PDB file of C-alpha atoms and ligand atoms in Angstrom:
ATOM      1  CA  MET A   1      -4.626  11.142  29.912  1.00 44.00           C
ATOM      2  CA  LYS A   2      -3.297  10.661  26.398  1.00 48.00           C
ATOM      3  CA  ARG A   3      -6.433  12.306  25.002  1.00 51.00           C
ATOM      4  CA  LEU A   4      -5.932  15.324  27.263  1.00 48.00           C
ATOM      5  CA  ALA A   5      -2.284  15.617  26.191  1.00 50.00           C
ATOM      6  CA  LEU A   6      -3.319  15.373  22.530  1.00 49.00           C
ATOM      7  CA  ALA A   7      -6.005  18.016  23.009  1.00 50.00           C
ATOM      8  CA  LEU A   8      -3.545  20.357  24.732  1.00 48.00           C
ATOM      9  CA  ALA A   9      -0.942  19.837  22.021  1.00 50.00           C
ATOM     10  CA  ALA A  10      -3.560  20.498  19.334  1.00 50.00           C
ATOM     11  CA  PHE A  11      -4.704  23.612  21.164  1.00 50.00           C
ATOM     12  CA  ALA A  12      -1.139  24.885  21.454  1.00 51.00           C
ATOM     13  CA  VAL A  13      -0.583  24.411  17.724  1.00 50.00           C
ATOM     14  CA  ALA A  14      -3.930  25.933  16.814  1.00 50.00           C
ATOM     15  CA  GLY A  15      -3.049  29.017  18.791  1.00 49.00           C
ATOM     16  CA  SER A  16       0.449  29.559  17.486  1.00 52.00           C
ATOM     17  CA  ALA A  17       1.985  28.324  14.279  1.00 47.00           C
ATOM     18  CA  LEU A  18      -1.222  27.700  12.359  1.00 57.00           C
ATOM     19  CA  ALA A  19      -1.090  30.779  10.199  1.00 63.00           C
ATOM     20  CA  GLU A  20       2.397  29.878   8.998  1.00 87.00           C
ATOM     21  CA  TYR A  21       1.965  26.113   8.682  1.00 96.00           C
ATOM     22  CA  PRO A  22       4.207  24.609   7.533  1.00 97.00           C
ATOM     23  CA  GLU A  23       7.031  26.577   9.067  1.00 95.00           C
ATOM     24  CA  LYS A  24       9.393  23.587   9.202  1.00 96.00           C
ATOM     25  CA  PRO A  25       9.749  20.384   7.127  1.00 97.00           C
ATOM     26  CA  VAL A  26       6.766  18.037   7.083  1.00 98.00           C
ATOM     27  CA  THR A  27       7.659  14.364   7.453  1.00 98.00           C
ATOM     28  CA  ILE A  28       5.667  11.757   5.564  1.00 98.00           C
ATOM     29  CA  VAL A  29       6.206   8.349   7.164  1.00 98.00           C
ATOM     30  CA  VAL A  30       6.213   5.467   4.680  1.00 98.00           C
ATOM     31  CA  PRO A  31       5.676   2.217   6.579  1.00 97.00           C
ATOM     32  CA  PHE A  32       7.809   0.183   4.144  1.00 96.00           C
ATOM     33  CA  ALA A  33      11.392   0.137   2.873  1.00 96.00           C
ATOM     34  CA  ALA A  34      12.828   2.812   0.593  1.00 97.00           C
ATOM     35  CA  GLY A  35      12.668   2.124  -3.135  1.00 95.00           C
ATOM     36  CA  GLY A  36       9.469   0.049  -2.950  1.00 95.00           C
ATOM     37  CA  PRO A  37       6.030   0.849  -4.334  1.00 95.00           C
ATOM     38  CA  THR A  38       4.644   2.760  -1.343  1.00 96.00           C
ATOM     39  CA  ASP A  39       7.883   4.724  -1.146  1.00 97.00           C
ATOM     40  CA  LYS A  40       7.672   5.557  -4.868  1.00 96.00           C
ATOM     41  CA  VAL A  41       4.126   6.893  -4.516  1.00 96.00           C
ATOM     42  CA  ALA A  42       5.184   8.961  -1.487  1.00 97.00           C
ATOM     43  CA  ARG A  43       8.232  10.470  -3.200  1.00 97.00           C
ATOM     44  CA  ASP A  44       6.281  11.354  -6.351  1.00 96.00           C
ATOM     45  CA  LEU A  45       3.434  12.777  -4.297  1.00 97.00           C
ATOM     46  CA  ALA A  46       5.870  14.791  -2.157  1.00 98.00           C
ATOM     47  CA  GLU A  47       7.193  16.367  -5.340  1.00 97.00           C
ATOM     48  CA  ALA A  48       3.666  17.356  -6.391  1.00 97.00           C
ATOM     49  CA  LEU A  49       2.732  18.522  -2.868  1.00 97.00           C
ATOM     50  CA  ARG A  50       5.744  20.752  -2.326  1.00 96.00           C
ATOM     51  CA  LYS A  51       4.313  23.778  -4.118  1.00 96.00           C
ATOM     52  CA  PRO A  52       0.692  23.720  -2.923  1.00 97.00           C
ATOM     53  CA  LEU A  53       1.713  22.912   0.644  1.00 97.00           C
ATOM     54  CA  GLY A  54       4.580  25.388   0.519  1.00 95.00           C
ATOM     55  CA  GLY A  55       7.546  23.885   2.284  1.00 89.00           C
ATOM     56  CA  THR A  56       9.952  21.001   2.493  1.00 95.00           C
ATOM     57  CA  ILE A  57       8.665  17.432   2.678  1.00 97.00           C
ATOM     58  CA  VAL A  58      10.856  14.673   4.063  1.00 98.00           C
ATOM     59  CA  ILE A  59      10.140  10.971   3.557  1.00 98.00           C
ATOM     60  CA  GLU A  60      10.923   8.692   6.491  1.00 98.00           C
ATOM     61  CA  ASN A  61      10.847   4.938   5.902  1.00 98.00           C
ATOM     62  CA  VAL A  62       9.718   2.973   8.948  1.00 98.00           C
ATOM     63  CA  GLY A  63       9.354  -0.558   7.584  1.00 95.00           C
ATOM     64  CA  GLY A  64       8.501  -3.746   9.434  1.00 92.00           C
ATOM     65  CA  ALA A  65       5.529  -5.787  10.677  1.00 91.00           C
ATOM     66  CA  GLY A  66       3.542  -5.306   7.471  1.00 90.00           C
ATOM     67  CA  GLY A  67       3.397  -1.520   7.782  1.00 95.00           C
ATOM     68  CA  THR A  68       2.113  -1.468  11.368  1.00 96.00           C
ATOM     69  CA  LEU A  69       5.339  -0.069  12.866  1.00 96.00           C
ATOM     70  CA  GLY A  70       5.197   3.057  10.723  1.00 98.00           C
ATOM     71  CA  ALA A  71       1.464   3.469  11.334  1.00 98.00           C
ATOM     72  CA  THR A  72       2.050   3.151  15.108  1.00 98.00           C
ATOM     73  CA  LYS A  73       4.721   5.837  14.955  1.00 98.00           C
ATOM     74  CA  VAL A  74       2.324   8.298  13.317  1.00 98.00           C
ATOM     75  CA  ALA A  75      -0.627   7.391  15.564  1.00 98.00           C
ATOM     76  CA  LYS A  76       1.554   8.332  18.539  1.00 98.00           C
ATOM     77  CA  ALA A  77       3.234  11.402  17.006  1.00 98.00           C
ATOM     78  CA  ALA A  78       2.425  14.992  18.015  1.00 98.00           C
ATOM     79  CA  PRO A  79      -0.781  16.059  16.228  1.00 98.00           C
ATOM     80  CA  ASP A  80       0.754  19.190  14.766  1.00 97.00           C
ATOM     81  CA  GLY A  81       0.733  18.468  11.030  1.00 98.00           C
ATOM     82  CA  TYR A  82       4.472  17.793  10.870  1.00 98.00           C
ATOM     83  CA  THR A  83       4.161  13.996  10.879  1.00 98.00           C
ATOM     84  CA  LEU A  84       1.891  12.412   8.276  1.00 98.00           C
ATOM     85  CA  LEU A  85       1.435   8.812   7.150  1.00 98.00           C
ATOM     86  CA  LEU A  86       1.141   7.503   3.626  1.00 98.00           C
ATOM     87  CA  HIS A  87      -0.195   3.968   3.853  1.00 98.00           C
ATOM     88  CA  HIS A  88      -1.960   1.475   1.632  1.00 97.00           C
ATOM     89  CA  ILE A  89      -4.601  -1.238   2.002  1.00 96.00           C
ATOM     90  CA  GLY A  90      -2.664  -2.421   5.070  1.00 95.00           C
ATOM     91  CA  MET A  91      -4.682   0.174   7.025  1.00 96.00           C
ATOM     92  CA  ALA A  92      -7.683  -2.069   6.399  1.00 95.00           C
ATOM     93  CA  THR A  93      -6.107  -5.536   6.603  1.00 92.00           C
ATOM     94  CA  SER A  94      -4.028  -5.134   9.774  1.00 92.00           C
ATOM     95  CA  PRO A  95      -6.979  -4.864  12.222  1.00 92.00           C
ATOM     96  CA  ALA A  96      -7.965  -8.437  11.340  1.00 90.00           C
ATOM     97  CA  LEU A  97      -4.388  -9.717  11.241  1.00 88.00           C
ATOM     98  CA  TYR A  98      -2.864  -8.332  14.427  1.00 88.00           C
ATOM     99  CA  ARG A  99      -4.195  -9.342  17.820  1.00 83.00           C
ATOM    100  CA  THR A 100      -2.371  -6.490  19.518  1.00 86.00           C
ATOM    101  CA  LEU A 101      -2.320  -3.536  17.171  1.00 92.00           C
ATOM    102  CA  GLN A 102      -0.895  -0.445  18.923  1.00 94.00           C
ATOM    103  CA  TYR A 103      -3.470   1.889  17.390  1.00 97.00           C
ATOM    104  CA  LYS A 104      -7.140   1.999  16.452  1.00 96.00           C
ATOM    105  CA  THR A 105      -7.370   2.426  12.690  1.00 97.00           C
ATOM    106  CA  LEU A 106     -10.618   4.395  12.721  1.00 97.00           C
ATOM    107  CA  ASP A 107     -10.065   6.369  15.950  1.00 97.00           C
ATOM    108  CA  ASP A 108      -6.386   7.295  16.099  1.00 98.00           C
ATOM    109  CA  PHE A 109      -5.959   9.047  12.742  1.00 98.00           C
ATOM    110  CA  GLU A 110      -7.302  12.016  10.859  1.00 98.00           C
ATOM    111  CA  TYR A 111      -8.159  10.979   7.306  1.00 98.00           C
ATOM    112  CA  LEU A 112      -6.804  13.323   4.665  1.00 98.00           C
ATOM    113  CA  GLY A 113      -7.891  11.709   1.402  1.00 98.00           C
ATOM    114  CA  LEU A 114      -7.267   8.769  -0.887  1.00 98.00           C
ATOM    115  CA  ILE A 115      -4.449   9.115  -3.430  1.00 98.00           C
ATOM    116  CA  ASN A 116      -4.475   6.324  -6.002  1.00 97.00           C
ATOM    117  CA  GLU A 117      -5.416   2.758  -6.833  1.00 96.00           C
ATOM    118  CA  VAL A 118      -2.765   0.322  -8.002  1.00 96.00           C
ATOM    119  CA  PRO A 119      -3.165  -3.123  -9.554  1.00 96.00           C
ATOM    120  CA  MET A 120      -0.836  -5.966  -8.636  1.00 97.00           C
ATOM    121  CA  THR A 121       1.021  -8.516 -10.721  1.00 97.00           C
ATOM    122  CA  LEU A 122       2.065 -12.088 -10.043  1.00 98.00           C
ATOM    123  CA  ILE A 123       5.748 -12.334 -10.889  1.00 98.00           C
ATOM    124  CA  GLY A 124       8.500 -14.926 -10.551  1.00 98.00           C
ATOM    125  CA  LYS A 125      12.275 -15.297 -10.727  1.00 98.00           C
ATOM    126  CA  THR A 126      13.690 -15.731 -14.232  1.00 97.00           C
ATOM    127  CA  ALA A 127      15.080 -19.182 -13.400  1.00 97.00           C
ATOM    128  CA  LEU A 128      11.527 -20.587 -13.230  1.00 97.00           C
ATOM    129  CA  THR A 129      10.841 -22.924 -16.153  1.00 94.00           C
ATOM    130  CA  ALA A 130       7.274 -21.586 -16.447  1.00 96.00           C
ATOM    131  CA  ASN A 131       6.680 -18.934 -19.103  1.00 95.00           C
ATOM    132  CA  SER A 132       2.929 -18.476 -18.827  1.00 95.00           C
ATOM    133  CA  TYR A 133       0.276 -18.760 -16.155  1.00 96.00           C
ATOM    134  CA  ALA A 134      -0.707 -22.208 -17.541  1.00 95.00           C
ATOM    135  CA  ASP A 135       2.945 -23.344 -17.204  1.00 96.00           C
ATOM    136  CA  LEU A 136       3.069 -21.881 -13.718  1.00 97.00           C
ATOM    137  CA  THR A 137       0.109 -23.942 -12.490  1.00 96.00           C
ATOM    138  CA  LYS A 138       1.944 -27.118 -13.594  1.00 96.00           C
ATOM    139  CA  TRP A 139       5.145 -25.925 -11.918  1.00 97.00           C
ATOM    140  CA  LEU A 140       3.243 -25.179  -8.689  1.00 97.00           C
ATOM    141  CA  GLU A 141       1.764 -28.695  -8.646  1.00 96.00           C
ATOM    142  CA  ALA A 142       5.135 -30.284  -9.309  1.00 96.00           C
ATOM    143  CA  ASN A 143       6.842 -28.253  -6.587  1.00 97.00           C
ATOM    144  CA  ARG A 144       4.319 -28.471  -3.722  1.00 96.00           C
ATOM    145  CA  GLY A 145       6.072 -27.996  -0.395  1.00 95.00           C
ATOM    146  CA  LYS A 146       9.118 -26.293  -1.943  1.00 96.00           C
ATOM    147  CA  ILE A 147       7.726 -22.946  -3.135  1.00 97.00           C
ATOM    148  CA  ASN A 148       8.795 -19.619  -1.608  1.00 96.00           C
ATOM    149  CA  LEU A 149       6.606 -16.540  -1.859  1.00 97.00           C
ATOM    150  CA  ALA A 150       8.063 -13.179  -0.851  1.00 97.00           C
ATOM    151  CA  ASN A 151       6.031 -10.472   0.852  1.00 95.00           C
ATOM    152  CA  ALA A 152       6.320  -7.278   2.893  1.00 93.00           C
ATOM    153  CA  GLY A 153       5.069  -8.870   6.116  1.00 89.00           C
ATOM    154  CA  LEU A 154       1.671  -9.724   7.559  1.00 86.00           C
ATOM    155  CA  GLY A 155      -0.845  -7.072   6.607  1.00 84.00           C
ATOM    156  CA  SER A 156       1.018  -5.901   3.530  1.00 90.00           C
ATOM    157  CA  ALA A 157      -0.580  -5.880   0.101  1.00 93.00           C
ATOM    158  CA  SER A 158       1.791  -8.590  -1.114  1.00 95.00           C
ATOM    159  CA  HIS A 159       0.775 -10.705   1.880  1.00 92.00           C
ATOM    160  CA  LEU A 160      -2.930 -10.250   1.177  1.00 90.00           C
ATOM    161  CA  CYS A 161      -2.519 -11.001  -2.519  1.00 94.00           C
ATOM    162  CA  GLY A 162      -0.308 -14.038  -1.807  1.00 94.00           C
ATOM    163  CA  LEU A 163      -2.787 -15.300   0.766  1.00 90.00           C
ATOM    164  CA  LEU A 164      -5.672 -15.119  -1.697  1.00 91.00           C
ATOM    165  CA  PHE A 165      -3.536 -16.743  -4.383  1.00 95.00           C
ATOM    166  CA  GLN A 166      -2.580 -19.676  -2.146  1.00 93.00           C
ATOM    167  CA  GLN A 167      -6.226 -20.132  -1.154  1.00 89.00           C
ATOM    168  CA  SER A 168      -7.349 -19.991  -4.776  1.00 92.00           C
ATOM    169  CA  VAL A 169      -4.836 -22.526  -6.120  1.00 95.00           C
ATOM    170  CA  LYS A 170      -5.073 -24.590  -2.900  1.00 93.00           C
ATOM    171  CA  ILE A 171      -1.302 -24.835  -2.566  1.00 94.00           C
ATOM    172  CA  ASP A 172       0.486 -23.741   0.599  1.00 92.00           C
ATOM    173  CA  MET A 173       3.708 -21.835   0.064  1.00 95.00           C
ATOM    174  CA  THR A 174       6.443 -20.714   2.440  1.00 95.00           C
ATOM    175  CA  THR A 175       6.088 -16.967   2.840  1.00 92.00           C
ATOM    176  CA  VAL A 176       9.251 -14.927   3.276  1.00 95.00           C
ATOM    177  CA  PRO A 177       8.600 -11.524   4.923  1.00 94.00           C
ATOM    178  CA  TYR A 178      10.673  -8.399   4.224  1.00 95.00           C
ATOM    179  CA  LYS A 179      10.460  -4.780   5.413  1.00 94.00           C
ATOM    180  CA  GLY A 180       9.003  -3.870   2.047  1.00 95.00           C
ATOM    181  CA  THR A 181       8.903  -5.281  -1.442  1.00 96.00           C
ATOM    182  CA  ALA A 182      12.024  -3.334  -2.510  1.00 96.00           C
ATOM    183  CA  PRO A 183      14.301  -5.755  -0.567  1.00 96.00           C
ATOM    184  CA  ALA A 184      11.974  -8.615  -1.574  1.00 97.00           C
ATOM    185  CA  MET A 185      12.476  -7.664  -5.215  1.00 97.00           C
ATOM    186  CA  THR A 186      16.258  -7.708  -4.743  1.00 97.00           C
ATOM    187  CA  ASP A 187      16.014 -11.321  -3.564  1.00 98.00           C
ATOM    188  CA  LEU A 188      13.614 -12.255  -6.357  1.00 98.00           C
ATOM    189  CA  LEU A 189      16.072 -10.803  -8.895  1.00 98.00           C
ATOM    190  CA  GLY A 190      18.827 -12.791  -7.201  1.00 97.00           C
ATOM    191  CA  GLY A 191      16.750 -15.978  -7.350  1.00 97.00           C
ATOM    192  CA  GLN A 192      16.586 -16.469  -3.561  1.00 97.00           C
ATOM    193  CA  VAL A 193      12.763 -16.533  -3.630  1.00 98.00           C
ATOM    194  CA  ASP A 194      10.452 -17.944  -6.301  1.00 98.00           C
ATOM    195  CA  LEU A 195       7.369 -15.760  -6.540  1.00 98.00           C
ATOM    196  CA  MET A 196       5.892 -12.470  -5.425  1.00 98.00           C
ATOM    197  CA  CYS A 197       2.663 -10.578  -5.866  1.00 97.00           C
ATOM    198  CA  ASP A 198       3.394  -6.861  -5.953  1.00 96.00           C
ATOM    199  CA  GLN A 199       2.134  -3.505  -7.112  1.00 96.00           C
ATOM    200  CA  THR A 200       2.719  -2.496 -10.727  1.00 95.00           C
ATOM    201  CA  THR A 201       4.496   0.602  -9.373  1.00 92.00           C
ATOM    202  CA  ASN A 202       7.337  -1.758  -8.405  1.00 93.00           C
ATOM    203  CA  THR A 203       7.104  -4.452 -11.059  1.00 96.00           C
ATOM    204  CA  THR A 204       6.493  -2.645 -14.367  1.00 94.00           C
ATOM    205  CA  SER A 205      10.109  -1.718 -15.128  1.00 93.00           C
ATOM    206  CA  GLN A 206      11.408  -5.145 -14.045  1.00 96.00           C
ATOM    207  CA  ILE A 207       8.826  -6.837 -16.288  1.00 96.00           C
ATOM    208  CA  GLU A 208       9.698  -4.509 -19.181  1.00 94.00           C
ATOM    209  CA  SER A 209      13.393  -5.287 -18.911  1.00 95.00           C
ATOM    210  CA  GLY A 210      12.808  -9.043 -18.541  1.00 96.00           C
ATOM    211  CA  LYS A 211      14.423  -9.228 -15.108  1.00 97.00           C
ATOM    212  CA  VAL A 212      11.377 -11.041 -13.713  1.00 98.00           C
ATOM    213  CA  LYS A 213       8.764 -13.282 -15.292  1.00 97.00           C
ATOM    214  CA  ALA A 214       5.221 -11.915 -15.205  1.00 97.00           C
ATOM    215  CA  PHE A 215       2.335 -14.371 -15.124  1.00 98.00           C
ATOM    216  CA  ALA A 216      -0.845 -12.386 -14.540  1.00 98.00           C
ATOM    217  CA  VAL A 217      -2.486  -9.260 -13.211  1.00 97.00           C
ATOM    218  CA  THR A 218      -4.675  -9.426 -10.104  1.00 96.00           C
ATOM    219  CA  THR A 219      -7.459  -7.100 -11.251  1.00 95.00           C
ATOM    220  CA  SER A 220     -10.666  -8.289 -12.889  1.00 92.00           C
ATOM    221  CA  LYS A 221      -9.822  -6.444 -16.117  1.00 93.00           C
ATOM    222  CA  ARG A 222      -6.603  -6.453 -18.136  1.00 95.00           C
ATOM    223  CA  LEU A 223      -4.455  -3.329 -17.830  1.00 93.00           C
ATOM    224  CA  THR A 224      -3.842  -0.757 -20.531  1.00 90.00           C
ATOM    225  CA  THR A 225      -0.270   0.204 -19.560  1.00 88.00           C
ATOM    226  CA  PRO A 226       1.748  -0.909 -22.649  1.00 87.00           C
ATOM    227  CA  ALA A 227       4.237  -3.098 -20.736  1.00 86.00           C
ATOM    228  CA  LEU A 228       1.407  -4.928 -18.942  1.00 92.00           C
ATOM    229  CA  ALA A 229      -1.399  -5.035 -21.526  1.00 93.00           C
ATOM    230  CA  LYS A 230      -0.673  -8.568 -22.712  1.00 93.00           C
ATOM    231  CA  LEU A 231      -0.795 -10.097 -19.235  1.00 96.00           C
ATOM    232  CA  PRO A 232      -3.912 -12.202 -18.548  1.00 97.00           C
ATOM    233  CA  THR A 233      -5.984 -11.619 -15.437  1.00 97.00           C
ATOM    234  CA  LEU A 234      -6.000 -14.350 -12.793  1.00 97.00           C
ATOM    235  CA  ASP A 235      -9.782 -14.382 -13.185  1.00 96.00           C
ATOM    236  CA  GLU A 236      -9.627 -15.260 -16.887  1.00 96.00           C
ATOM    237  CA  SER A 237      -6.847 -17.770 -16.102  1.00 95.00           C
ATOM    238  CA  GLY A 238      -9.235 -19.856 -14.016  1.00 94.00           C
ATOM    239  CA  LEU A 239      -9.226 -18.195 -10.590  1.00 95.00           C
ATOM    240  CA  LYS A 240     -12.790 -16.906 -10.937  1.00 95.00           C
ATOM    241  CA  GLY A 241     -13.518 -13.752  -8.966  1.00 92.00           C
ATOM    242  CA  PHE A 242      -9.857 -13.003  -8.142  1.00 94.00           C
ATOM    243  CA  ASN A 243      -9.702  -9.211  -7.896  1.00 92.00           C
ATOM    244  CA  VAL A 244      -7.132  -7.333  -5.825  1.00 92.00           C
ATOM    245  CA  SER A 245      -6.351  -3.691  -6.404  1.00 92.00           C
ATOM    246  CA  ILE A 246      -4.739  -1.685  -3.663  1.00 95.00           C
ATOM    247  CA  TRP A 247      -5.040   1.955  -2.705  1.00 97.00           C
ATOM    248  CA  HIS A 248      -2.967   4.557  -0.890  1.00 98.00           C
ATOM    249  CA  GLY A 249      -4.207   7.251   1.472  1.00 98.00           C
ATOM    250  CA  LEU A 250      -2.797  10.093   3.549  1.00 98.00           C
ATOM    251  CA  TYR A 251      -3.295  10.368   7.334  1.00 98.00           C
ATOM    252  CA  ALA A 252      -2.384  12.584  10.289  1.00 98.00           C
ATOM    253  CA  PRO A 253      -2.408  11.791  14.002  1.00 98.00           C
ATOM    254  CA  LYS A 254      -5.790  12.203  15.698  1.00 98.00           C
ATOM    255  CA  GLY A 255      -6.221  15.693  17.106  1.00 98.00           C
ATOM    256  CA  THR A 256      -4.342  17.568  14.375  1.00 98.00           C
ATOM    257  CA  PRO A 257      -5.976  21.033  14.135  1.00 97.00           C
ATOM    258  CA  LYS A 258      -8.714  21.296  11.526  1.00 96.00           C
ATOM    259  CA  ALA A 259      -7.093  24.286   9.800  1.00 96.00           C
ATOM    260  CA  VAL A 260      -3.910  22.230   9.268  1.00 97.00           C
ATOM    261  CA  LEU A 261      -5.938  19.266   7.985  1.00 98.00           C
ATOM    262  CA  ASP A 262      -7.834  21.549   5.603  1.00 97.00           C
ATOM    263  CA  LYS A 263      -4.575  22.970   4.281  1.00 97.00           C
ATOM    264  CA  VAL A 264      -3.056  19.522   3.691  1.00 98.00           C
ATOM    265  CA  ASN A 265      -6.254  18.241   2.078  1.00 98.00           C
ATOM    266  CA  ALA A 266      -6.408  21.252  -0.255  1.00 98.00           C
ATOM    267  CA  ALA A 267      -2.728  20.736  -1.159  1.00 98.00           C
ATOM    268  CA  LEU A 268      -3.402  17.024  -1.757  1.00 98.00           C
ATOM    269  CA  LYS A 269      -6.266  17.825  -4.125  1.00 98.00           C
ATOM    270  CA  THR A 270      -4.008  20.177  -6.094  1.00 98.00           C
ATOM    271  CA  ALA A 271      -1.195  17.590  -6.143  1.00 98.00           C
ATOM    272  CA  LEU A 272      -3.566  14.911  -7.489  1.00 98.00           C
ATOM    273  CA  LYS A 273      -4.235  17.187 -10.490  1.00 97.00           C
ATOM    274  CA  ASP A 274      -0.514  17.690 -11.169  1.00 97.00           C
ATOM    275  CA  ALA A 275       0.132  16.601 -14.763  1.00 97.00           C
ATOM    276  CA  GLU A 276       3.639  15.262 -14.029  1.00 96.00           C
ATOM    277  CA  PHE A 277       2.396  13.173 -11.080  1.00 96.00           C
ATOM    278  CA  ASP A 278      -0.419  11.794 -13.238  1.00 96.00           C
ATOM    279  CA  LYS A 279       2.013  10.912 -16.039  1.00 94.00           C
ATOM    280  CA  ARG A 280       4.320   9.023 -13.673  1.00 93.00           C
ATOM    281  CA  GLU A 281       1.439   7.154 -12.066  1.00 93.00           C
ATOM    282  CA  GLN A 282      -0.065   6.153 -15.397  1.00 90.00           C
ATOM    283  CA  ALA A 283       3.250   4.840 -16.682  1.00 88.00           C
ATOM    284  CA  LEU A 284       3.388   2.512 -13.683  1.00 88.00           C
ATOM    285  CA  GLY A 285      -0.194   1.277 -14.011  1.00 89.00           C
ATOM    286  CA  ALA A 286      -1.589   3.351 -11.126  1.00 93.00           C
ATOM    287  CA  VAL A 287      -4.770   5.417 -11.334  1.00 94.00           C
ATOM    288  CA  ILE A 288      -5.130   8.679  -9.403  1.00 96.00           C
ATOM    289  CA  VAL A 289      -8.330   8.982  -7.364  1.00 96.00           C
ATOM    290  CA  THR A 290     -10.582  11.760  -8.647  1.00 94.00           C
ATOM    291  CA  ASP A 291     -13.857  10.876  -6.911  1.00 96.00           C
ATOM    292  CA  GLY A 292     -15.229  11.910  -3.512  1.00 96.00           C
ATOM    293  CA  ARG A 293     -12.724   9.725  -1.645  1.00 97.00           C
ATOM    294  CA  VAL A 294     -10.211  12.570  -1.859  1.00 97.00           C
ATOM    295  CA  ASN A 295     -12.340  14.086   0.920  1.00 97.00           C
ATOM    296  CA  PRO A 296     -11.615  13.058   4.541  1.00 97.00           C
ATOM    297  CA  ALA A 297     -15.109  11.783   5.429  1.00 98.00           C
ATOM    298  CA  GLU A 298     -15.425   9.607   2.331  1.00 98.00           C
ATOM    299  CA  HIS A 299     -11.858   8.387   2.680  1.00 98.00           C
ATOM    300  CA  LYS A 300     -12.680   7.195   6.202  1.00 98.00           C
ATOM    301  CA  LYS A 301     -15.955   5.597   5.072  1.00 98.00           C
ATOM    302  CA  PHE A 302     -14.081   3.770   2.327  1.00 97.00           C
ATOM    303  CA  VAL A 303     -11.425   2.430   4.734  1.00 98.00           C
ATOM    304  CA  GLU A 304     -14.184   1.246   7.072  1.00 97.00           C
ATOM    305  CA  ALA A 305     -15.831  -0.600   4.170  1.00 96.00           C
ATOM    306  CA  GLU A 306     -12.470  -2.154   3.261  1.00 95.00           C
ATOM    307  CA  ILE A 307     -11.981  -3.330   6.875  1.00 95.00           C
ATOM    308  CA  ASN A 308     -15.394  -4.986   6.680  1.00 94.00           C
ATOM    309  CA  LYS A 309     -14.577  -6.488   3.285  1.00 90.00           C
ATOM    310  CA  TRP A 310     -11.170  -7.985   4.073  1.00 88.00           C
ATOM    311  CA  GLY A 311     -11.643  -8.866   7.756  1.00 89.00           C
ATOM    312  CA  PRO A 312     -13.762 -11.980   7.139  1.00 86.00           C
ATOM    313  CA  VAL A 313     -11.474 -13.138   4.287  1.00 81.00           C
ATOM    314  CA  ILE A 314      -8.416 -12.897   6.543  1.00 83.00           C
ATOM    315  CA  LYS A 315     -10.141 -14.483   9.529  1.00 82.00           C
ATOM    316  CA  ALA A 316     -11.323 -17.361   7.318  1.00 78.00           C
ATOM    317  CA  ALA A 317      -7.705 -17.945   6.360  1.00 74.00           C
ATOM    318  CA  GLY A 318      -6.795 -18.215  10.050  1.00 70.00           C
ATOM    319  CA  GLN A 319      -3.921 -15.713   9.826  1.00 64.00           C
ATOM    320  CA  TYR A 320      -2.881 -13.877  12.997  1.00 64.00           C
ATOM    321  CA  ALA A 321       0.133 -12.149  14.464  1.00 63.00           C
ATOM    322  CA  ASP A 322       0.721 -10.704  17.906  1.00 61.00           C
TER     323      ASP A 322
HETATM  324  N1  LIG B 401       4.387  -3.453  -1.878  1.00 84.59           N
HETATM  325  C1  LIG B 401       4.512  -3.658  -0.483  1.00 84.59           C
HETATM  326  C2  LIG B 401       3.373  -4.475   0.022  1.00 84.59           C
HETATM  327  O1  LIG B 401       3.361  -5.577  -0.313  1.00 84.59           O
HETATM  328  C3  LIG B 401       4.806  -2.518   0.353  1.00 84.59           C
HETATM  329  C4  LIG B 401       5.995  -1.695  -0.077  1.00 84.59           C
HETATM  330  O2  LIG B 401       7.133  -2.119   0.017  1.00 84.59           O
HETATM  331  O3  LIG B 401       5.743  -0.614  -0.517  1.00 84.59           O
HETATM  332  O4  LIG B 401       2.544  -4.067   0.780  1.00 84.59           O
END
C-alpha cells in the first residue's frame, strides 16, 4: 500500500512541478543537533548548493537516537525532492545497532552522492591531569569505573569511535548520549563529562583555543590541518590498526522522480567544486569527495560495503538498542 502511495506521489510530481523544481524551499534534514559537525557540513553545503540548485534551502535538525529519528522522518517523507537527508556513517552503523529500525537503509532511500570524509579526534575536558596520550592511558587505568564518555547516541560516529576505543584499551566507560555532539561539547567544556571522540569539524576550533585537551587523531595517518598536525594517531600511540574516518552523504526518500534526483546530483557535484566550501572544509580537517562516490550508484555501493564492514564489529561488541 505504501509503495503504491509512493509511486502515485512520485507520478504526480513527475507530471507537474518537475520542470520548475525547486519551486519552493528544499528542506535538508540533519539528524543531529544544531551547531554540531553534521549540522556544520549541511549549512556549508546548503550555501554552496543554493546557486546550482536554484532556490532556498532550509536546514531542519531532527536529533535523537543516534541519527535514526531524522533518517526515519526522511524515509517516510513525500518523495518529491523537497525533503532530503544529510547523514553520516550512522547510515551504515545503525542497521547493526537497532533491532527495530523504522526504515531499510538500502531500500528506502535514493542515494544522491557522497560529500566528504572527516577524521575524528579524541578530546577531553581541560580539568583532566593528562596532557598527552601516554598520560591519558595512565589516567584511564587509575580511574577505571569512573570515566564518562560523551556521544551523540547509539549509531552516531562518536558512539562508534568510543566503542572501538573502549575495546582497544579494554576499559569500560559510562557513555552519556546527547542529541548531537554540539550539546555534548557544551558539557565537555563545562567539565560535566570527561572524554569525547568527535569529528574535526567540531573539535578543531576548540582545540586551537585550548578549551579542550586533544590526545590523538583516529585516522591511520597524521593530519595536515595546522591546528591538528602535531597530534599523534591512536595507531602510532599503541592501538595498532585503529582507523576511523567518517563520511557524509545526501539522500532522498525512495521514489523521488529521477529528473529531480538528477538535478540534485548535478547541483551537488557543482557544490563540491565550490572553492569557498572546499576552503571551509579543509580548515576543519575534512576532505571533499572527488571520486566516483559522488554518483548515486557508487554512493550506494559504498554504504553497502560500510554496512558489511561495521556490522560484525558492532555485533561483536554486543551493542543493541530497540
Ligand atoms: N558528531 C556527531 C556524531 O557523533 C553527530 C553530530 O552531532 O553531528 O555522530
